[in-house]
Amino acid sequence: MAPLGDIIRRDRLAHPQAFTPAYKTSVLRSPRRALVSVEPGPGENTGPIFKANILAPLDNDLIRNYAKDGEAVGERIIVHGKVLDETGRPVRNTLLEVWQANAGGRYRHHNDSYLAALDPNFGGAGRCMTDDDGNYFFRTIRPGPYPWRNNGSDWRPAHIHFSLFGDAFVQRLVSQLYFEGDPLIHLCPILGTLPDDAARQRLVAKLDMGNSVPFDALAYRFDIVLRGRRQTFFETQPEGL
Amino acid sequence: MPIEYLKETPSQTGGPYVHIGLLPAAAGLATRTQEQQHILTGAGERIRLTGIVMDGSGHPVRDALLEIWQADAEGRHNAGGFLGWGRGAADPVTGEWMFETIRPGQVPWRDGRPQAPHVSLLIFARGINIHLHTRLYLPDDAAALEADPVLRSIEQVGRRATLVAERTDAADVPTYRLVIQLQGEDETVFFDM
C-alpha cells in the first residue's frame, strides 16, 4: 500500500493563541512553552474510522431527538454545508458532532445554573456524517445568547459547538459556529481570541433563504475546512538510512 | 504570489459543556447512556491508563475531556477491527480520568525506526482555545524510550519524562498513570504535528 501523504502543517497564526488573558480561564490553562514541532508519522496521518451504523435515525434532528411530549421550543433552523480540506477535496464520511444551548440560552448540563428554563423536549446534542461529496446537514432550534462570568457578565453570541475528525488524527477540529448579523459577535471575548476579523468570519454561518423550508425552518449555510493532505509525488529518502 | 489554499476553519474552546455533544451521559443527558467510549476492545493484553490534568495553580482540570488514539497490539492503525480510539471525561469532583485499552505495539516512524509503545492524547476543556496534543508513553521498555524518534526530537532531554507514564499496578490489570501539567516547572510537552 502506498504511504499516505503527510497532513499539511497547521497554520497556527490562523488559530487563537493559548494564552488570551481577556478570556480569563485561558490564563491558568495555557501552556507557556513553545509547542514541539514534529513531522506527522503513521499515527498522525491516520485516524479513527467511524461507521455510519453508530448513528441513530434522529441523531441529526435536535428538534426531535430529546422530545418527551412535543418538539423543542425555538426558531426552527437547518444548518448545512460542505466539509473540505485545504486543497479543496471533500472530506467524506466523517463524523460531525454538535452541541448547544436551548432557545433560552440554557444548557442541559449539570454545571449550568443559568436562570433561563430548561426545555423538557430539548437535549442539545446531535451528530451526523458527511456524504460522499462532503455534505452534511442537521436540524435544530437557534440557540439563545447567555451570560457568563468573565469580565463581570459577558454575553456569548448565539452559537453551536461542533467537532470534526477528518481522516487523520491531526485534522481533529473543535470549534463554534455563529450566526450572520448577531451584534454580540463583536463583543465576545472568546471570538476575541481569534487573530483577526477574517478568522472570525470563517466561523459565521450565512442565512440561506433558498434552502429554507417554507412555513417550517430557516436554513443557514456553514462550510468547514480541515487541514489538507500533501500528495506523494516523490518520497523523500528516509533520514538515516 | 504563491498558490492560495483554503484556510483551515479556526478552533474555539470546547467550553464547559463539551460533554453534552461528545459524552452526553457525562453531562447528565438521558441519551446514548450505553456508550462506553473510554473502553477500547481488541485482541491483546488489557491495560489501564489513568491520570489527571493540572492547571497552572496546581488544581485539577475537572471539566477536561480527553481522546486517545493508538495502534493495535501488532503496531497497526485501522487494522483487524480495532477502532484504536477512545474518549473519556475527567471526574467532575476529583479530575481523575481513566481508559481501559490494550497494550499498543511498536509503530514504525517515518524512517522505519521503531517508536516506543505509546498512545496519542488530545485534551479539550474550557479555557483551552485549541486542543492540546501530547503522548502517553508506557515506561516498561527503557531502551525503546531512549531510542524513540519523537521523544528524541524534544531538545530539552529532561522534558521527555513528562510524557512517560508511571506504572501503578493497584488494580488487577497493568495500570499506568500520567499527570499532565498545563503550565509550570514540569509543563508537559505538547506537540505541533
Coordinates of C-alpha atoms in Angstrom, one line a residue:
Chain A
M1 CA 0.0 0.0 0.0
A2 CA 1.4 3.4 -0.9
P3 CA 2.1 5.5 2.1
L4 CA -0.4 8.3 2.9
G5 CA 0.7 11.8 2.1
D6 CA 1.5 13.9 5.2
I7 CA -1.1 16.2 6.6
I8 CA -0.1 19.8 5.7
R9 CA 1.3 21.7 8.7
R10 CA -1.2 23.7 10.7
D11 CA -1.1 27.5 10.3
R12 CA -1.1 28.3 14.0
L13 CA -1.4 32.0 13.3
A14 CA -4.9 31.5 11.9
H15 CA -6.0 30.0 15.2
P16 CA -6.3 31.5 18.7
Q17 CA -3.1 31.5 20.8
A18 CA -3.2 29.5 24.0
F19 CA -2.7 32.5 26.4
T20 CA -5.5 35.0 25.8
P21 CA -6.0 36.9 29.1
A22 CA -9.2 38.7 28.0
Y23 CA -10.7 35.1 28.2
K24 CA -9.7 34.6 31.8
T25 CA -9.9 30.9 32.1
S26 CA -7.2 30.6 29.5
V27 CA -4.7 32.2 31.9
L28 CA -4.1 29.1 34.0
R29 CA -4.8 26.6 31.3
S30 CA -2.4 27.7 28.6
P31 CA 1.0 26.1 28.1
R32 CA 3.7 28.7 28.2
R33 CA 6.4 26.8 26.4
A34 CA 6.6 26.5 22.6
L35 CA 4.8 23.5 21.1
V36 CA 7.4 20.9 19.9
S37 CA 7.2 20.7 16.1
V38 CA 7.5 17.2 14.7
E39 CA 6.5 15.9 11.3
P40 CA 3.4 13.6 11.4
G41 CA 4.1 9.9 11.5
P42 CA 1.9 6.9 10.6
G43 CA -0.3 7.5 13.8
E44 CA -0.8 11.2 12.9
N45 CA -1.6 10.7 9.2
T46 CA -4.3 8.2 10.1
G47 CA -7.3 8.5 12.4
P48 CA -10.3 6.5 13.7
I49 CA -12.9 5.4 11.1
F50 CA -16.4 5.6 12.4
K51 CA -19.1 3.6 10.7
A52 CA -22.5 5.2 9.8
N53 CA -24.2 2.5 11.9
I54 CA -23.2 4.3 15.1
L55 CA -25.9 6.9 14.2
A56 CA -29.5 6.6 15.4
P57 CA -32.2 7.9 13.0
L58 CA -32.8 11.2 14.9
D59 CA -29.2 12.0 15.8
N60 CA -29.2 14.8 13.3
D61 CA -32.6 16.2 14.4
L62 CA -32.2 18.2 17.7
I63 CA -35.8 19.3 17.4
R64 CA -37.0 15.7 18.0
N65 CA -34.1 13.7 19.4
Y66 CA -34.8 14.5 23.0
A67 CA -38.6 15.0 22.7
K68 CA -40.7 13.9 25.6
D69 CA -44.2 15.3 24.9
G70 CA -43.6 17.6 21.9
E71 CA -41.0 19.3 19.8
A72 CA -38.2 21.6 21.1
V73 CA -39.2 25.3 21.5
G74 CA -37.5 27.9 19.4
E75 CA -36.7 29.2 16.0
R76 CA -36.5 26.2 13.7
I77 CA -33.4 26.1 11.6
I78 CA -31.5 23.7 9.3
V79 CA -27.7 24.0 9.3
H80 CA -26.0 22.5 6.3
G81 CA -22.7 22.8 4.4
K82 CA -19.7 21.1 3.0
V83 CA -16.6 19.8 4.7
L84 CA -13.5 20.3 2.5
D85 CA -9.8 20.1 3.2
E86 CA -7.4 22.9 2.5
T87 CA -6.7 21.5 -1.0
G88 CA -10.5 21.7 -1.8
R89 CA -11.1 17.9 -1.6
P90 CA -14.4 16.9 0.1
V91 CA -13.9 15.2 3.4
R92 CA -16.2 12.2 3.0
N93 CA -17.9 10.0 5.6
T94 CA -16.5 11.9 8.6
L95 CA -18.3 12.3 11.9
L96 CA -19.6 15.8 12.8
E97 CA -20.9 16.2 16.4
V98 CA -22.7 19.3 17.6
W99 CA -24.0 20.7 20.9
Q100 CA -25.7 23.8 22.0
A101 CA -27.9 25.7 24.5
N102 CA -31.7 25.8 24.1
A103 CA -33.6 28.7 22.8
G104 CA -33.4 30.5 26.2
G105 CA -29.6 30.1 26.3
R106 CA -29.6 27.3 28.9
Y107 CA -27.5 24.1 28.5
R108 CA -28.7 20.7 29.7
H109 CA -25.6 20.1 31.8
H110 CA -25.1 19.6 35.5
N111 CA -22.8 22.6 35.7
D112 CA -25.1 25.1 34.0
S113 CA -27.1 27.1 36.6
Y114 CA -28.3 30.0 34.4
L115 CA -31.8 31.1 35.4
A116 CA -33.3 30.5 32.0
A117 CA -35.5 27.4 31.9
L118 CA -34.6 24.0 30.6
D119 CA -36.8 22.8 27.7
P120 CA -38.1 19.3 28.6
N121 CA -38.0 18.5 24.9
F122 CA -34.5 19.6 24.1
G123 CA -31.2 17.9 24.9
G124 CA -28.8 19.9 22.8
A125 CA -26.7 17.1 21.3
G126 CA -26.6 15.9 17.7
R127 CA -24.4 14.2 15.2
C128 CA -24.2 13.2 11.6
M129 CA -21.8 12.1 8.9
T130 CA -20.8 13.8 5.7
D131 CA -21.8 12.1 2.5
D132 CA -19.6 11.1 -0.4
D133 CA -19.4 14.8 -1.5
G134 CA -18.6 16.1 2.0
N135 CA -22.1 17.5 2.6
Y136 CA -23.8 17.5 5.9
F137 CA -27.0 18.8 7.4
F138 CA -28.8 18.8 10.8
R139 CA -32.0 20.4 12.1
T140 CA -32.2 22.3 15.4
I141 CA -33.5 25.4 17.1
R142 CA -31.5 28.6 17.1
P143 CA -29.7 28.7 20.5
G144 CA -30.1 31.7 22.7
P145 CA -27.3 34.0 23.9
Y146 CA -26.4 33.7 27.5
P147 CA -24.3 35.5 30.2
W148 CA -21.2 34.0 31.7
R149 CA -18.8 35.1 34.4
N150 CA -15.7 36.6 32.8
N151 CA -15.3 40.4 32.8
G152 CA -18.4 40.6 35.1
S153 CA -21.3 39.4 33.0
D154 CA -20.1 38.9 29.4
W155 CA -22.6 37.5 26.9
R156 CA -22.0 34.8 24.4
P157 CA -23.5 35.3 21.0
A158 CA -25.8 32.5 19.8
H159 CA -23.5 29.6 18.8
I160 CA -23.4 25.9 18.1
H161 CA -20.3 23.9 19.1
F162 CA -19.0 21.5 16.6
S163 CA -16.4 18.7 16.4
L164 CA -14.9 17.0 13.4
F165 CA -12.4 14.2 12.8
G166 CA -11.4 14.1 9.1
D167 CA -9.4 11.0 8.3
A168 CA -6.2 11.8 10.2
F169 CA -5.9 12.4 14.0
V170 CA -4.1 15.7 13.4
Q171 CA -7.0 17.0 11.4
R172 CA -9.2 17.0 14.5
L173 CA -11.0 20.2 15.0
V174 CA -13.4 21.5 17.7
S175 CA -14.9 25.0 17.2
Q176 CA -18.1 27.1 17.3
L177 CA -20.5 28.3 14.6
Y178 CA -22.0 31.7 14.9
F179 CA -24.9 33.4 13.1
E180 CA -24.7 36.2 10.5
G181 CA -25.7 39.5 11.9
D182 CA -25.5 38.7 15.6
P183 CA -24.4 42.0 17.3
L184 CA -22.8 40.1 20.2
I185 CA -20.2 38.6 17.8
H186 CA -18.1 41.8 18.1
L187 CA -18.3 41.9 21.9
C188 CA -17.4 38.3 22.7
P189 CA -14.1 37.6 24.4
I190 CA -14.0 34.1 23.0
L191 CA -14.4 35.2 19.5
G192 CA -11.8 37.9 20.5
T193 CA -9.2 35.1 20.9
L194 CA -9.1 34.8 17.1
P195 CA -6.3 36.7 15.4
D196 CA -8.5 38.9 13.1
D197 CA -11.9 39.5 11.5
A198 CA -11.2 37.2 8.6
A199 CA -10.8 34.3 11.1
R200 CA -14.0 35.3 12.9
Q201 CA -15.9 35.5 9.6
R202 CA -14.9 31.9 8.9
L203 CA -17.0 30.9 11.9
V204 CA -20.1 32.7 10.8
A205 CA -23.0 30.8 9.2
K206 CA -24.8 32.6 6.4
L207 CA -28.6 32.8 6.1
D208 CA -29.7 30.6 3.1
M209 CA -33.2 31.6 2.1
G210 CA -33.1 29.3 -1.0
N211 CA -32.8 26.2 1.2
S212 CA -35.2 27.4 3.9
V213 CA -38.3 25.2 4.2
P214 CA -41.5 27.2 3.6
F215 CA -43.6 27.5 6.7
D216 CA -41.2 25.4 8.7
A217 CA -37.5 26.2 9.1
L218 CA -34.9 28.8 8.0
A219 CA -31.6 27.4 6.6
Y220 CA -28.1 28.5 7.4
R221 CA -25.1 27.5 5.3
F222 CA -21.8 26.8 7.0
D223 CA -18.8 25.3 5.2
I224 CA -15.9 23.9 7.2
V225 CA -12.2 23.4 6.1
L226 CA -9.9 20.8 7.7
R227 CA -6.2 20.5 7.2
G228 CA -5.2 19.2 3.8
R229 CA -3.0 16.2 2.8
R230 CA 0.1 16.5 0.7
Q231 CA 0.3 14.5 -2.5
T232 CA 3.1 11.9 -2.6
F233 CA 4.8 12.9 -5.9
F234 CA 8.3 11.7 -4.8
E235 CA 9.1 10.1 -1.5
T236 CA 11.9 11.6 0.5
Q237 CA 14.7 9.1 1.1
P238 CA 14.2 8.2 4.8
E239 CA 16.6 10.0 7.1
G240 CA 19.4 8.0 8.5
L241 CA 19.0 5.1 6.0
Chain B
M1 CA 2.0 35.2 -5.4
P2 CA 2.2 31.6 -4.1
I3 CA -0.7 29.3 -4.6
E4 CA -3.5 30.0 -2.2
Y5 CA -5.1 27.1 -0.4
L6 CA -8.4 27.2 1.5
K7 CA -7.8 28.3 5.1
E8 CA -8.5 25.9 7.9
T9 CA -11.5 26.7 10.0
P10 CA -10.2 28.3 13.2
S11 CA -10.5 26.5 16.5
Q12 CA -12.5 27.7 19.5
T13 CA -12.6 26.3 23.0
G14 CA -14.8 23.2 23.6
G15 CA -16.2 25.2 26.6
P16 CA -17.5 24.0 29.9
Y17 CA -20.4 22.0 28.4
V18 CA -18.3 20.0 25.9
H19 CA -19.7 16.7 27.4
I20 CA -23.2 17.4 26.0
G21 CA -22.0 16.8 22.5
L22 CA -19.1 14.4 23.0
L23 CA -20.1 12.4 26.1
P24 CA -23.8 13.2 26.7
A25 CA -24.2 10.8 29.6
A26 CA -21.4 12.6 31.4
A27 CA -23.3 15.9 31.1
G28 CA -26.4 14.3 32.7
L29 CA -28.3 13.7 29.4
A30 CA -30.5 10.6 29.3
T31 CA -29.2 9.8 25.8
R32 CA -26.5 7.3 24.4
T33 CA -26.2 6.1 28.0
Q34 CA -25.0 2.7 26.8
E35 CA -21.8 4.2 25.2
Q36 CA -18.6 3.3 26.9
Q37 CA -16.1 5.3 24.8
H38 CA -13.3 5.1 27.4
I39 CA -13.1 1.3 26.9
L40 CA -11.3 0.1 23.8
T41 CA -11.8 -3.5 22.9
G42 CA -9.5 -5.6 20.8
A43 CA -7.1 -8.5 20.8
G44 CA -4.1 -8.1 23.1
E45 CA -3.1 -7.5 26.7
R46 CA -5.5 -5.5 28.7
I47 CA -4.1 -2.4 30.3
R48 CA -5.5 0.7 32.1
L49 CA -4.4 4.3 31.6
T50 CA -5.2 6.8 34.3
G51 CA -4.2 10.4 35.1
I52 CA -5.1 13.9 35.8
V53 CA -4.7 17.3 34.1
M54 CA -3.4 20.1 36.4
D55 CA -3.7 23.8 35.7
G56 CA -1.0 26.4 36.4
S57 CA -2.1 26.8 40.0
G58 CA -1.9 23.1 40.8
H59 CA -5.6 22.4 40.7
P60 CA -7.1 19.6 38.7
V61 CA -8.9 20.5 35.4
R62 CA -12.2 18.7 36.4
D63 CA -14.0 19.6 33.1
A64 CA -11.3 18.2 30.8
L65 CA -12.3 15.8 28.1
L66 CA -9.6 13.5 26.6
E67 CA -9.3 11.4 23.5
I68 CA -6.7 8.7 22.8
W69 CA -5.6 7.2 19.5
Q70 CA -3.3 4.2 19.3
A71 CA -2.1 1.2 17.3
D72 CA -3.3 -2.3 17.9
A73 CA -1.1 -5.0 19.6
E74 CA 0.7 -5.5 16.3
G75 CA 1.5 -1.8 15.9
R76 CA -1.0 -1.2 13.1
H77 CA -3.6 1.5 12.8
N78 CA -7.1 0.8 11.5
A79 CA -6.5 -2.9 11.3
G80 CA -8.3 -6.0 12.4
G81 CA -11.5 -4.3 13.5
F82 CA -9.7 -2.4 16.4
L83 CA -11.1 1.2 16.4
G84 CA -8.0 2.4 18.3
W85 CA -9.8 5.5 19.5
G86 CA -11.3 6.4 22.9
R87 CA -12.8 9.3 24.7
G88 CA -13.2 10.0 28.4
A89 CA -14.0 12.7 30.8
A90 CA -12.2 13.8 33.9
D91 CA -14.2 13.1 37.1
P92 CA -16.2 16.2 37.9
V93 CA -15.1 16.1 41.5
T94 CA -11.6 14.7 41.5
G95 CA -10.4 15.4 38.0
E96 CA -9.2 11.8 37.6
W97 CA -9.6 10.2 34.1
M98 CA -9.2 6.6 33.0
F99 CA -9.2 4.5 29.9
E100 CA -9.2 0.7 29.5
T101 CA -7.5 -0.5 26.4
I102 CA -4.9 -3.0 25.0
R103 CA -1.2 -2.6 25.1
P104 CA -0.2 -0.9 21.8
G105 CA 2.5 -2.5 19.7
Q106 CA 5.5 -0.7 18.2
V107 CA 4.7 1.5 15.3
P108 CA 7.5 2.3 12.8
W109 CA 8.3 6.0 12.5
R110 CA 8.6 7.8 9.1
D111 CA 12.1 6.4 8.5
G112 CA 11.4 2.9 9.7
R113 CA 12.8 3.3 13.2
P114 CA 10.5 1.8 15.9
Q115 CA 8.6 4.1 18.2
A116 CA 8.2 3.1 21.8
P117 CA 4.7 1.9 22.7
H118 CA 2.5 5.0 23.3
V119 CA -0.9 6.4 22.8
S120 CA -1.6 9.8 21.3
L121 CA -3.7 12.1 23.5
L122 CA -5.8 15.2 22.9
I123 CA -7.1 17.5 25.6
F124 CA -10.2 19.6 25.3
A125 CA -11.5 22.0 28.0
R126 CA -12.9 25.4 28.9
G127 CA -10.0 27.9 28.7
I128 CA -8.2 25.7 26.1
N129 CA -8.6 27.7 22.8
I130 CA -7.1 25.0 20.6
H131 CA -6.9 21.4 21.8
L132 CA -3.6 20.2 23.2
H133 CA -1.8 17.2 21.6
T134 CA 0.5 15.1 23.6
R135 CA 1.5 11.4 24.1
L136 CA 1.4 8.9 26.9
Y137 CA 4.4 6.5 26.7
L138 CA 4.4 3.2 28.5
P139 CA 7.5 3.1 30.8
D140 CA 8.3 -0.6 30.6
D141 CA 11.0 -0.7 27.9
A142 CA 13.7 1.9 28.8
A143 CA 15.8 1.1 25.7
A144 CA 12.8 1.7 23.4
L145 CA 12.1 5.0 25.1
E146 CA 15.7 6.1 24.8
A147 CA 15.6 5.4 21.0
D148 CA 12.1 6.8 20.3
P149 CA 12.4 9.2 17.4
V150 CA 9.6 11.5 18.7
L151 CA 11.0 11.7 22.2
R152 CA 14.4 12.4 20.8
S153 CA 13.0 15.4 18.9
I154 CA 12.4 17.1 22.2
E155 CA 15.6 19.1 22.6
Q156 CA 15.5 19.5 26.4
V157 CA 16.2 16.0 27.5
G158 CA 14.7 16.5 30.9
R159 CA 11.3 17.3 29.4
R160 CA 11.0 13.9 27.7
A161 CA 9.9 12.4 31.0
T162 CA 6.8 14.5 31.1
L163 CA 5.3 12.1 28.5
V164 CA 6.2 8.8 30.3
A165 CA 3.6 7.3 32.5
E166 CA 4.3 5.7 35.8
R167 CA 3.3 2.1 36.4
T168 CA 1.0 1.9 39.4
D169 CA -0.5 -1.6 39.4
A170 CA -3.0 -1.2 42.1
A171 CA -5.8 -2.9 40.1
D172 CA -5.9 -6.4 38.6
V173 CA -4.6 -5.2 35.3
P174 CA -1.3 -3.4 34.4
T175 CA -2.1 0.3 35.2
Y176 CA -0.3 3.4 34.2
R177 CA -0.7 7.0 35.4
L178 CA 0.3 10.2 33.7
V179 CA 0.0 13.6 35.4
I180 CA -0.4 16.3 32.7
Q181 CA 0.8 19.8 33.8
L182 CA -0.6 22.6 31.6
Q183 CA 2.0 25.0 33.0
G184 CA 4.9 25.4 35.4
E185 CA 8.3 23.9 36.0
D186 CA 7.2 20.5 34.8
E187 CA 5.0 21.6 32.0
T188 CA 4.1 18.7 29.8
V189 CA 5.4 18.6 26.3
F190 CA 2.7 19.4 23.7
F191 CA 3.2 18.8 20.0
D192 CA 2.5 20.7 16.8
M193 CA 2.4 17.7 14.4

